[in-house]
PDB file of C-alpha atoms in Angstrom:
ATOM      1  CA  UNK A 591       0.000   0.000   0.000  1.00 59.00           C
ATOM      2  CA  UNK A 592       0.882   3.150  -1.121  1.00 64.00           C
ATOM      3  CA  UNK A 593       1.657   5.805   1.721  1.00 70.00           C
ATOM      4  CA  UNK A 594      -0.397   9.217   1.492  1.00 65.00           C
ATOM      5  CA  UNK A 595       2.507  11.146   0.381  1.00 65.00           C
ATOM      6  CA  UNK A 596       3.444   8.920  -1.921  1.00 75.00           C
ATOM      7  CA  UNK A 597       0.022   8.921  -3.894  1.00 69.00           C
ATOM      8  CA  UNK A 598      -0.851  12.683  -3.826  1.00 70.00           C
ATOM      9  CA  UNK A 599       2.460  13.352  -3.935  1.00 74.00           C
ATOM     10  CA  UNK A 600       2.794  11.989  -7.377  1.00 78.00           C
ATOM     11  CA  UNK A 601       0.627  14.597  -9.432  1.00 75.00           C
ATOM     12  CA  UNK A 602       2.400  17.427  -7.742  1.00 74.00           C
ATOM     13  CA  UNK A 603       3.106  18.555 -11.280  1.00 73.00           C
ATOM     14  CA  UNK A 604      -0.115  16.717 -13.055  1.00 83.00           C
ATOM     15  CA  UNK A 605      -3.011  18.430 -14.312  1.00 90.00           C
ATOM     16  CA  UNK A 606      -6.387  19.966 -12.300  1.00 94.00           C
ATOM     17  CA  UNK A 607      -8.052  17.252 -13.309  1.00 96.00           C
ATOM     18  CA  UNK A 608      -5.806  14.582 -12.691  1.00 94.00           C
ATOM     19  CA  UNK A 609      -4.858  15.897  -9.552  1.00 94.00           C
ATOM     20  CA  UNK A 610      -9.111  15.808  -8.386  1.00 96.00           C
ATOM     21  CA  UNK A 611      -9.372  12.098  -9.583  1.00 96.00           C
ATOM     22  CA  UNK A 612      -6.095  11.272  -7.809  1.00 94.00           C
ATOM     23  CA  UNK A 613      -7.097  13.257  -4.308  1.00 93.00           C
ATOM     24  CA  UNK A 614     -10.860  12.047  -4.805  1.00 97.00           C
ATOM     25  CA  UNK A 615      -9.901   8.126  -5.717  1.00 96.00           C
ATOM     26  CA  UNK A 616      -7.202   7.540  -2.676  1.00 94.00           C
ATOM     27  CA  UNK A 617     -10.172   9.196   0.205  1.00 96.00           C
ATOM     28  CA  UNK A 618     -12.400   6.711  -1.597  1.00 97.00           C
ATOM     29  CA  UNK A 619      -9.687   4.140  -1.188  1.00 95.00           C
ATOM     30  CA  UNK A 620      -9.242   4.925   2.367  1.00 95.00           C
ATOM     31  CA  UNK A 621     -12.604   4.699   3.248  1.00 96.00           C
ATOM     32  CA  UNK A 622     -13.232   1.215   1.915  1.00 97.00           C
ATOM     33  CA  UNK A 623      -9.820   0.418   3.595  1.00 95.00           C
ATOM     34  CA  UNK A 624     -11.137   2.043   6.777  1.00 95.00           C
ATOM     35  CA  UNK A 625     -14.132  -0.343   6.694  1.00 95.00           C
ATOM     36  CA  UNK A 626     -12.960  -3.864   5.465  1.00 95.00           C
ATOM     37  CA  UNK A 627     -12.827  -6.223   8.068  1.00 94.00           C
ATOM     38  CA  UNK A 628     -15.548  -4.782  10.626  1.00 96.00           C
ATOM     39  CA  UNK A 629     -18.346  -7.014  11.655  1.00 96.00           C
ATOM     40  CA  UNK A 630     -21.801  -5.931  10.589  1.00 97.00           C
ATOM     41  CA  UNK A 631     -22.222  -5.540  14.118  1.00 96.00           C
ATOM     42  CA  UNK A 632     -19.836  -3.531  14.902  1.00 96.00           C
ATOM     43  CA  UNK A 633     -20.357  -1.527  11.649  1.00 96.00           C
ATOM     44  CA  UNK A 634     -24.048  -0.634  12.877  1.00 95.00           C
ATOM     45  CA  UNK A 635     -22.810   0.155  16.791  1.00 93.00           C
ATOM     46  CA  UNK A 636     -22.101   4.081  17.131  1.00 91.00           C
ATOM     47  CA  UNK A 637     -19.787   4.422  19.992  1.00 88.00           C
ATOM     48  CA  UNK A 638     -20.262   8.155  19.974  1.00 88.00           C
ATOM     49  CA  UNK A 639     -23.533   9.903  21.495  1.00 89.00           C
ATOM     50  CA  UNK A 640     -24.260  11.253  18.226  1.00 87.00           C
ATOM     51  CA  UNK A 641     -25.352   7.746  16.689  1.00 88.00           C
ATOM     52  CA  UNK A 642     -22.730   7.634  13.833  1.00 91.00           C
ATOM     53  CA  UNK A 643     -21.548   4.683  12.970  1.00 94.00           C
ATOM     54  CA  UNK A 644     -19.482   3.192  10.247  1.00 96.00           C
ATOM     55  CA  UNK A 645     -21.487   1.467   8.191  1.00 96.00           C
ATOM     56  CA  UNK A 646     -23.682   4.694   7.810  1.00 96.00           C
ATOM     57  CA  UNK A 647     -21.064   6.723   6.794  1.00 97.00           C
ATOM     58  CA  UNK A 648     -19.785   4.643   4.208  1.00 97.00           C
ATOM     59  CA  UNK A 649     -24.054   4.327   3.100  1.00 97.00           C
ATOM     60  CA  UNK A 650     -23.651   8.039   2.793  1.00 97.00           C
ATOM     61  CA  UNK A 651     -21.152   8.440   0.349  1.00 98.00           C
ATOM     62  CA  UNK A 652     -22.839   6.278  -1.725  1.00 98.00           C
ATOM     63  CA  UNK A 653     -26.020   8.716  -1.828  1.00 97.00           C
ATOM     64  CA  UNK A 654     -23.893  12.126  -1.955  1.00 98.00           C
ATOM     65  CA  UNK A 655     -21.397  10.555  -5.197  1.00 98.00           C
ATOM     66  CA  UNK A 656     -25.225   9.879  -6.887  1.00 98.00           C
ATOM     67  CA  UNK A 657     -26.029  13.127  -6.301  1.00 97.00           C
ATOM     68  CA  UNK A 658     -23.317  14.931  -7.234  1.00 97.00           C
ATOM     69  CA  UNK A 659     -22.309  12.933 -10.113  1.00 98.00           C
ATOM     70  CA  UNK A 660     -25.014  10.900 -11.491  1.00 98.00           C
ATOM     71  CA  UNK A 661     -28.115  13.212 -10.973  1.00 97.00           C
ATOM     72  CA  UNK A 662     -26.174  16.790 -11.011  1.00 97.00           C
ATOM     73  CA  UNK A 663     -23.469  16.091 -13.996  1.00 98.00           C
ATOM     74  CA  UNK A 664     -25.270  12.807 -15.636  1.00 97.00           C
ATOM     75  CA  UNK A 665     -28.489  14.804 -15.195  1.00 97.00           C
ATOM     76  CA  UNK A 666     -29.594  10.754 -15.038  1.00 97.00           C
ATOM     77  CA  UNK A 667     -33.602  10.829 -13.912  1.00 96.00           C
ATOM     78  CA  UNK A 668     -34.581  10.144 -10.707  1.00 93.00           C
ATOM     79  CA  UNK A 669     -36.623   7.170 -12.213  1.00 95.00           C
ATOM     80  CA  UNK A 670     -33.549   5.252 -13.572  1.00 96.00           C
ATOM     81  CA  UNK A 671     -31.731   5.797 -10.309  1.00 95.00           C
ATOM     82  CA  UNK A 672     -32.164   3.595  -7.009  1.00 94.00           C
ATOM     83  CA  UNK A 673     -34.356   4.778  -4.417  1.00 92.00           C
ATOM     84  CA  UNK A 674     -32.920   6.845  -1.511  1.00 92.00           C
ATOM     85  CA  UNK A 675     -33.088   5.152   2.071  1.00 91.00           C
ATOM     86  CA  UNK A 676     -34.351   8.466   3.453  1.00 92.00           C
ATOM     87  CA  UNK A 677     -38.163   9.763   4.051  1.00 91.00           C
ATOM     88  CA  UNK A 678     -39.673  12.470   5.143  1.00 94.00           C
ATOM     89  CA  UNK A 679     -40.001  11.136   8.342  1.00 94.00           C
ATOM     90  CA  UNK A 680     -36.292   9.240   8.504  1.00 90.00           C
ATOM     91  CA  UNK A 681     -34.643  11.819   7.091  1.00 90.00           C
ATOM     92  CA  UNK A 682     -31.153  10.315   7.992  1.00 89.00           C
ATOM     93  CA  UNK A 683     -31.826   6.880   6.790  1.00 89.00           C
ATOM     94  CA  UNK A 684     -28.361   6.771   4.799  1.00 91.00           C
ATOM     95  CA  UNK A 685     -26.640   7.212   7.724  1.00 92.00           C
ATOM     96  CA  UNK A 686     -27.152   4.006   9.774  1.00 90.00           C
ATOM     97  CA  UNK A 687     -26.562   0.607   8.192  1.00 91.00           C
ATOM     98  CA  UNK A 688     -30.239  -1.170   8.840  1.00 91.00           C
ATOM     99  CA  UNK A 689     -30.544  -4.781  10.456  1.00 92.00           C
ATOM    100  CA  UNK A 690     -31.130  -6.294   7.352  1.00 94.00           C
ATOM    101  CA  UNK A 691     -28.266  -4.432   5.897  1.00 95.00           C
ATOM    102  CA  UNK A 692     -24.487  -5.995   5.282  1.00 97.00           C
ATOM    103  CA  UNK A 693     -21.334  -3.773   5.448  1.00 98.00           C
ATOM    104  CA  UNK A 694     -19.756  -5.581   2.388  1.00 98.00           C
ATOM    105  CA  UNK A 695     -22.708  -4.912   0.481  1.00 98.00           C
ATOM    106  CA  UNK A 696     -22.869  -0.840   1.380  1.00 98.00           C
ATOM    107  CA  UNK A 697     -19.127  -1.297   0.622  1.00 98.00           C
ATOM    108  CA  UNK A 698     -19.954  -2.758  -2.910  1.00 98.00           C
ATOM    109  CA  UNK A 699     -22.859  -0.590  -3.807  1.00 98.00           C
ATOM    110  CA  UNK A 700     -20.514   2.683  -2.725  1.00 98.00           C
ATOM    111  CA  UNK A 701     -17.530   1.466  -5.024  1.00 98.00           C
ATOM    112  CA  UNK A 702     -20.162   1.055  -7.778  1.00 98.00           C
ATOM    113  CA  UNK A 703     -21.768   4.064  -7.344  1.00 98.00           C
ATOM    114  CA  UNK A 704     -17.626   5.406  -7.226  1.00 98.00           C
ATOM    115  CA  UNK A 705     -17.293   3.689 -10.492  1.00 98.00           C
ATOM    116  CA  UNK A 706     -20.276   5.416 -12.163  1.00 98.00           C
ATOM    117  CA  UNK A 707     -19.287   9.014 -10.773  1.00 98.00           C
ATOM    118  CA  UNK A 708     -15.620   7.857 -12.738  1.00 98.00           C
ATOM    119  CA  UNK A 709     -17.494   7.080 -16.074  1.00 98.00           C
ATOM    120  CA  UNK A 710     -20.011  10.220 -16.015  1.00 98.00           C
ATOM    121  CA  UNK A 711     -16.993  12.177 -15.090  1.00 98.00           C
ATOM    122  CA  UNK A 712     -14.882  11.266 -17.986  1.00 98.00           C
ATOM    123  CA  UNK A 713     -17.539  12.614 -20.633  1.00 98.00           C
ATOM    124  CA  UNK A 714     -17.018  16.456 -19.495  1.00 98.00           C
ATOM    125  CA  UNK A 715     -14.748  18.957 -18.776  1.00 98.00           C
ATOM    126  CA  UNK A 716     -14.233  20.401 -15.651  1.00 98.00           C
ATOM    127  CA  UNK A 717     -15.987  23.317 -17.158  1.00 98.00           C
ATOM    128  CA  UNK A 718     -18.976  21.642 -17.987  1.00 98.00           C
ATOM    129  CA  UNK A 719     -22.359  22.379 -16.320  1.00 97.00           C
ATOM    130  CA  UNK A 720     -25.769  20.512 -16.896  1.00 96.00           C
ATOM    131  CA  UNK A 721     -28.149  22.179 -18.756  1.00 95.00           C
ATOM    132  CA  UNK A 722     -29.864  25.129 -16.083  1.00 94.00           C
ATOM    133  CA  UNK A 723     -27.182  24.335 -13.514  1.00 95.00           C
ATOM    134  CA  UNK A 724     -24.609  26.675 -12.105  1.00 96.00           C
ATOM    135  CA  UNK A 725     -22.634  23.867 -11.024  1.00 96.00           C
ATOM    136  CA  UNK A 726     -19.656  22.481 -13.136  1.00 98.00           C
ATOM    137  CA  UNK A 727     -17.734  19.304 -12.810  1.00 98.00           C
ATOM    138  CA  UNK A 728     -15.062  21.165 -10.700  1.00 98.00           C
ATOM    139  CA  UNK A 729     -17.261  21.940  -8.443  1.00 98.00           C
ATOM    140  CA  UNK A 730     -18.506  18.544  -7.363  1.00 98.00           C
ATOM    141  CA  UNK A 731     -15.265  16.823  -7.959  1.00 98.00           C
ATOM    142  CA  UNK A 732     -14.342  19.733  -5.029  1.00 98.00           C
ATOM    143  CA  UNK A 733     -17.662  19.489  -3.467  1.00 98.00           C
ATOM    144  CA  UNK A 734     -17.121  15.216  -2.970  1.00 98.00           C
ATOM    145  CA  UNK A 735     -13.541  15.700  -1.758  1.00 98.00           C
ATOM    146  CA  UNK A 736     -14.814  17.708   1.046  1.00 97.00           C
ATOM    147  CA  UNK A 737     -17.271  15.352   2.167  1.00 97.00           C
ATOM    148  CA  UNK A 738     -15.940  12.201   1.256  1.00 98.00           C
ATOM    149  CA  UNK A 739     -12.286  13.725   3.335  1.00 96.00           C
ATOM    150  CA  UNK A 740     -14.641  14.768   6.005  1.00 97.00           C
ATOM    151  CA  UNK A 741     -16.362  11.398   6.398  1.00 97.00           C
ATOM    152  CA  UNK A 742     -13.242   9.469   6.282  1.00 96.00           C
ATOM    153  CA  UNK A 743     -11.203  11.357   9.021  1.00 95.00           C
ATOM    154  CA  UNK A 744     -15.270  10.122  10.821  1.00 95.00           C
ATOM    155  CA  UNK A 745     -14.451   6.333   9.740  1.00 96.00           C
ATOM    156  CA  UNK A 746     -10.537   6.464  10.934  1.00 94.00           C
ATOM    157  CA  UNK A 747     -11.852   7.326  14.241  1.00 94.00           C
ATOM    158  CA  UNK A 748     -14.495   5.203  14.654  1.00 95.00           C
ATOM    159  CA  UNK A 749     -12.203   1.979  13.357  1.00 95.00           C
ATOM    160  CA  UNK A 750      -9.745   3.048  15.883  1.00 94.00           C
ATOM    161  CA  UNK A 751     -12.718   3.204  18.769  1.00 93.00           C
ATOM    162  CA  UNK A 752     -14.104  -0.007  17.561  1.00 92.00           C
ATOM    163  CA  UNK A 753     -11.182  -2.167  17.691  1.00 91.00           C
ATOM    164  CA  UNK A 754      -8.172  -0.278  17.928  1.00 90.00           C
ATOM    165  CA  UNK A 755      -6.581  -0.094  14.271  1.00 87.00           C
ATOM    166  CA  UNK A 756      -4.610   3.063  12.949  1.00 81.00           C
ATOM    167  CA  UNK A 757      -2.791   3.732  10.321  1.00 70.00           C
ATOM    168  CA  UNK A 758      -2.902   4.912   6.339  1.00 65.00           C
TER     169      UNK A 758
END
């Protein structure tokens, strides 16, 4: 495994984009490396007062990489896209992995969802904006580094709480 410095450190003199993709793809990394190896049950068990827990956060992603990059840049309709956890009343449904639910498959459907954001991605340019929005493909690839970065500084220390490991 590749250390941090290492990775980003190797499109110091790359392009914008290829810099986002690089600093966007090794948080993604790190989140599903965060993750691996946690029991379901210890995925679903928040350990702070606030009620997140891992497997939610990683559920998350999934949900904000749809929004920014399939239904904001793919523009893809809401009908062709898988329904979202949350309701009115559960508004915060994609933050808690359910009974029912498995961490390896919020794991899988987040690294698919990750693959589609790559694919509808590499059909702009970092200029582009859908039709009637203000927002270009800059912008999300910034907006999803903030809150993917964010939520995986949340999964580090909730790994470490759970059962101790640190590290890259």
């Amino acid at each position: 495994m590749a250390r941090p410095s290492e990775v980003l450190g190797s499109v110091v003199a790359a392009g914008e984009r290829e810099q986002l993709e690089t600093f966007l793809d090794y948080l993604r990394d790190a989140v599903v490396r965060k993750a691996r190896g946690v029991s379901d049950e210890d995925a679903r068990r928040s350990p702070v007062p606030t009620g997140t827990n891992l497997g939610g956060l990683i559920k998350h992603l999934r949900w904000v990489e749809l929004g920014a990059f399939a239904e904001q840049i793919g523009q893809i309709p809401a009908a062709e896209l898988p329904t979202p956890p949350w309701t009115d009343a559960d508004p915060e449904a994609d933050l808690r992995l359910e009974p029912n639910e498995k961490l390896d498959d919020v794991i899988d459907a987040y690294q698919a969802e990750c693959d589609r954001s790559r694919e509808i991605a590499a059909q702009h340019s970092l200029d582009y904006a859908a039709p009637g929005s203000e927002l270009t493909l800059r912008w999300v690839y910034l907006h999803v580094i903030l809150e993917t970065g964010r939520h995986a500084g949340h999964v580090d220390i909730l790994r470490e709480m759970i059962d101790g490991s640190v590290g890259d």
